[in-house]
Tab-separated table of C-alpha atoms in Angstrom:
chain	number	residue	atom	x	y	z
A	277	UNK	CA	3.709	-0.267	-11.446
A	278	UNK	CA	1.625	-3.350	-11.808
A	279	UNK	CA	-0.984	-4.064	-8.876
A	280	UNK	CA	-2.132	-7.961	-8.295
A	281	UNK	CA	-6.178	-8.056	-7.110
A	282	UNK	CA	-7.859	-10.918	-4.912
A	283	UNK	CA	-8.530	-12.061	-1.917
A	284	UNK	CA	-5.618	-13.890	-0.423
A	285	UNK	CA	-6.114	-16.751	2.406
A	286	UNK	CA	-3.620	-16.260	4.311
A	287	UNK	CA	-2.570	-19.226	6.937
A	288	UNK	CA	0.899	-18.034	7.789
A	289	UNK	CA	1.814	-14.811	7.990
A	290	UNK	CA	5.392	-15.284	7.758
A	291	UNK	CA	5.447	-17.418	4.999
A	292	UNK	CA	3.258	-14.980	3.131
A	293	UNK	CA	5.890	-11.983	3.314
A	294	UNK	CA	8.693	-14.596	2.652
A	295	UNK	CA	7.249	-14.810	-0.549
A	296	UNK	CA	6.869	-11.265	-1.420
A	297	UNK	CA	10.475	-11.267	-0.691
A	298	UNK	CA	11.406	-14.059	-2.764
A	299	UNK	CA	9.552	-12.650	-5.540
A	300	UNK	CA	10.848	-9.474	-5.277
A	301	UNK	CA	14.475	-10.383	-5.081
A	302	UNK	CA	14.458	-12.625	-7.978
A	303	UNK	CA	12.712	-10.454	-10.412
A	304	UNK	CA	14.544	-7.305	-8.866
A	305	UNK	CA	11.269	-5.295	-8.112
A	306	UNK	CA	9.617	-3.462	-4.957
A	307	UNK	CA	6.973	-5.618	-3.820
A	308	UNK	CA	4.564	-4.526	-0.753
A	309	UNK	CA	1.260	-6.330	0.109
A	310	UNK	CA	-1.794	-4.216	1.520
A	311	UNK	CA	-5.117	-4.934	3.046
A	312	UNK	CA	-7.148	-3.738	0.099
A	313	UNK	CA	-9.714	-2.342	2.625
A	314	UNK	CA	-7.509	0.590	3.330
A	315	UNK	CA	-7.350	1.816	-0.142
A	316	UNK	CA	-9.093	4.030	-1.919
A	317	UNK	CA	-7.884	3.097	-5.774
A	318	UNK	CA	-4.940	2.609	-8.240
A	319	UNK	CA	-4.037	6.991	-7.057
A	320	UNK	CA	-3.916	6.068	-3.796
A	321	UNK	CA	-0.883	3.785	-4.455
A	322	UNK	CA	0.507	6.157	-7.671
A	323	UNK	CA	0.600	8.458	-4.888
A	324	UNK	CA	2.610	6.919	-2.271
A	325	UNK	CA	5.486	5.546	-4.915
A	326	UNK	CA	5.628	8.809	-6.336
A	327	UNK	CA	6.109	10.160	-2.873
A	328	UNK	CA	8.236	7.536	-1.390
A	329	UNK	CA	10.673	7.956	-4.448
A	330	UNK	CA	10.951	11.790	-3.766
A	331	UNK	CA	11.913	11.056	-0.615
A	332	UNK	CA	14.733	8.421	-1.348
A	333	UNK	CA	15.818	10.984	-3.650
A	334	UNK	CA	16.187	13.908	-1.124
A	335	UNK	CA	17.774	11.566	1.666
A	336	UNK	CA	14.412	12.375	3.325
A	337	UNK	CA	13.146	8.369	3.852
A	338	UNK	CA	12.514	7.477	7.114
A	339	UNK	CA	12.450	3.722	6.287
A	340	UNK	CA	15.791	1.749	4.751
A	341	UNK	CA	13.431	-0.300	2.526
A	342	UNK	CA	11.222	1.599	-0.238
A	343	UNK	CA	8.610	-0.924	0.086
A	344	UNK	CA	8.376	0.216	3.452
A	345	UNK	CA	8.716	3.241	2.986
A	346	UNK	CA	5.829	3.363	0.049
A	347	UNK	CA	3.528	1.809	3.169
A	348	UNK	CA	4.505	4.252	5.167
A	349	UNK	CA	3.028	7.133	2.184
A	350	UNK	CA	-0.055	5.024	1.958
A	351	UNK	CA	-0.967	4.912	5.570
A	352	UNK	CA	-0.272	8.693	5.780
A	353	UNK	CA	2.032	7.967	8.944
A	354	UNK	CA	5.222	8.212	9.649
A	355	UNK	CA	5.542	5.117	12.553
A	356	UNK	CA	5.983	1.614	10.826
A	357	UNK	CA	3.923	-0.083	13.618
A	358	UNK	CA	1.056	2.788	12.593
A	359	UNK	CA	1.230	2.072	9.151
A	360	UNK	CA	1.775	-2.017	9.675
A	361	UNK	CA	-2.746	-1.756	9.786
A	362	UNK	CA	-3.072	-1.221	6.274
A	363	UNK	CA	-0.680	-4.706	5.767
A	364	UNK	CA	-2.140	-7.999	4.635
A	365	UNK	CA	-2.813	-10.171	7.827
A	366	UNK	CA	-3.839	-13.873	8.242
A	367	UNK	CA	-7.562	-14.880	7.117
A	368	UNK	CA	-9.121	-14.343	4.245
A	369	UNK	CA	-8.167	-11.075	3.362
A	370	UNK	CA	-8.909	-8.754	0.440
A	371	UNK	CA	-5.301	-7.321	-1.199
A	372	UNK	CA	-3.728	-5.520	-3.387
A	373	UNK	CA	0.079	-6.608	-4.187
A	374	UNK	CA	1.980	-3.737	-5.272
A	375	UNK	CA	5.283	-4.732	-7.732
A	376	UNK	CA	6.866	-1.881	-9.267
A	377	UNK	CA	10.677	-1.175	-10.312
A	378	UNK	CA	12.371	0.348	-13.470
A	379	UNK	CA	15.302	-2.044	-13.227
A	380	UNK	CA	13.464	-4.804	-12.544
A	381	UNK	CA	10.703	-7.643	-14.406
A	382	UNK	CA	7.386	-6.282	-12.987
A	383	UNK	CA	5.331	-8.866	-15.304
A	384	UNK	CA	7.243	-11.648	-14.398
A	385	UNK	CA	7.316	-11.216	-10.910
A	386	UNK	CA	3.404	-9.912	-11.076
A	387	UNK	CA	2.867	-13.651	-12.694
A	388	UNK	CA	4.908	-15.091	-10.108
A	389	UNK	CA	2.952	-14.047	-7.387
A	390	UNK	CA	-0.376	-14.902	-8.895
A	391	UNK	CA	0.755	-18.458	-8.833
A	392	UNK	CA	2.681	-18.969	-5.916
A	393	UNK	CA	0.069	-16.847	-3.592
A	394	UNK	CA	-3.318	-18.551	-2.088
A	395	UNK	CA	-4.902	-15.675	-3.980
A	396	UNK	CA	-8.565	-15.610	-5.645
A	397	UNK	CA	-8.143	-13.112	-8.178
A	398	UNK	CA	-10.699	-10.580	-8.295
A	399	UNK	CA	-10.986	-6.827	-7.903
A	400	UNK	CA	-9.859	-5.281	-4.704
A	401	UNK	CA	-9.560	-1.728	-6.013
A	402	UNK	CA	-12.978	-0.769	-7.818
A	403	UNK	CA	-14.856	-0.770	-4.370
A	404	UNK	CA	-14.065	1.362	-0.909
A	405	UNK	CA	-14.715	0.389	2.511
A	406	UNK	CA	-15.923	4.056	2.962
A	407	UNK	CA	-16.248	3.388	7.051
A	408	UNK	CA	-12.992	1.865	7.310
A	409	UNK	CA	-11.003	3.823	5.270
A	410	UNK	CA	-12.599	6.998	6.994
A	411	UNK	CA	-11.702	5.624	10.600
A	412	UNK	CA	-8.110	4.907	9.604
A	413	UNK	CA	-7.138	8.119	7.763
A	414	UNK	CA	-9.544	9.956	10.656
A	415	UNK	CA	-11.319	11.723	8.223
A	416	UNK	CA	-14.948	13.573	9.563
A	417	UNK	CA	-18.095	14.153	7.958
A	418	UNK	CA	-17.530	17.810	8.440
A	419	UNK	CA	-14.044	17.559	6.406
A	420	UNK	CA	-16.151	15.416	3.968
A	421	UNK	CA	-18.902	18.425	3.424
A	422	UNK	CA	-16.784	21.227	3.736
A	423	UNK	CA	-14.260	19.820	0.757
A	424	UNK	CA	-14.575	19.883	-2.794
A	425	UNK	CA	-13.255	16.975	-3.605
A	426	UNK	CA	-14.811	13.120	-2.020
A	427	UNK	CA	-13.126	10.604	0.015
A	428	UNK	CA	-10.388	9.467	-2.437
A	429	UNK	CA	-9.451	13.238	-2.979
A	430	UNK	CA	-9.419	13.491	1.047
A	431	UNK	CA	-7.115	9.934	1.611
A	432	UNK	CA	-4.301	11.109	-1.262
A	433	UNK	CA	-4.150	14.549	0.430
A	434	UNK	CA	-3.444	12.934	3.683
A	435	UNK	CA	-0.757	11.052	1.500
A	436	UNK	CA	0.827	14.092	0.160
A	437	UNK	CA	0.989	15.875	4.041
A	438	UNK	CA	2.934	13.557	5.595
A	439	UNK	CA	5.560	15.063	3.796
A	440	UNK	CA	4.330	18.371	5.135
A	441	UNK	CA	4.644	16.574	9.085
A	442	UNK	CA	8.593	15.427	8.637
């Protein structure tokens, strides 16, 4: 898995997502764009492939594309239009571009995007929009003190049940 940083100005939606989907057909690799805002680190995303490959494997997806599926593991929901929030959107936007695939040519299509993307490289992963990322994955300050672990610990839990909630 190889995860593109920076902060993408994004005009046109559409043509944005076209080229994800250029890239990722021609280099034969899962590509799938998120606001950058949403995430709480590199786990967060380790997570949701992880889970969103168990899943294909079990007939147990709920989404015919594993890119969308893998959004749908990050977001912690199991409605598309739910988990759509977490997607890139137009303005300037931080992102992270996930591109990962056994079969495929992660590097080349990770080098691809970097050049055919508006995209200011520059780390999107290293910070968290505690506030944000709290009032998405509706996590309390009670939860927060009562738990051992901190936010990040909290987020990839939420991750992990929404296998729990099929």
């Amino acid at each position: 898995m190889i995860v593109v940083e920076g902060v993408a100005t994004v005009s046109d939606l559409d043509d944005f997502l076209a080229t994800l989907d250029a890239a990722a057909e021609e280099y034969g690799v899962t590509v799938q764009a998120f606001d950058a805002r949403y995430l709480v680190g590199r786990t967060h995303l380790e997570r949701a492939v992880e889970l969103a490959d168990r899943a294909f494997e079990r007939g147990e997806n709920v989404a015919r594309e594993r890119s969308v599926e893998i959004l749908l593991y990050a977001a912690g929901r199991r409605q598309i239009d739910d988990a759509l929030e977490m997607g890139v959107s137009e303005g300037e936007t931080p992102v992270a571009v996930l591109i990962d695939g056994a079969a495929g040519d992660e590097s080349a299509a990770a080098d691809a995007l970097r050049d055919r993307l508006d995209l200011d490289p520059a780390p999107t992963l290293g910070s968290v929009d505690a506030e944000r990322v709290r009032a998405f994955f509706d996590v309390t300050s009670a939860e927060l003190d009562a738990g051992a672990g901190d936010l990040s610990d909290l987020v990839c839990e939420r991750v992990a049940l929404l296998d729990v909630e099929k």
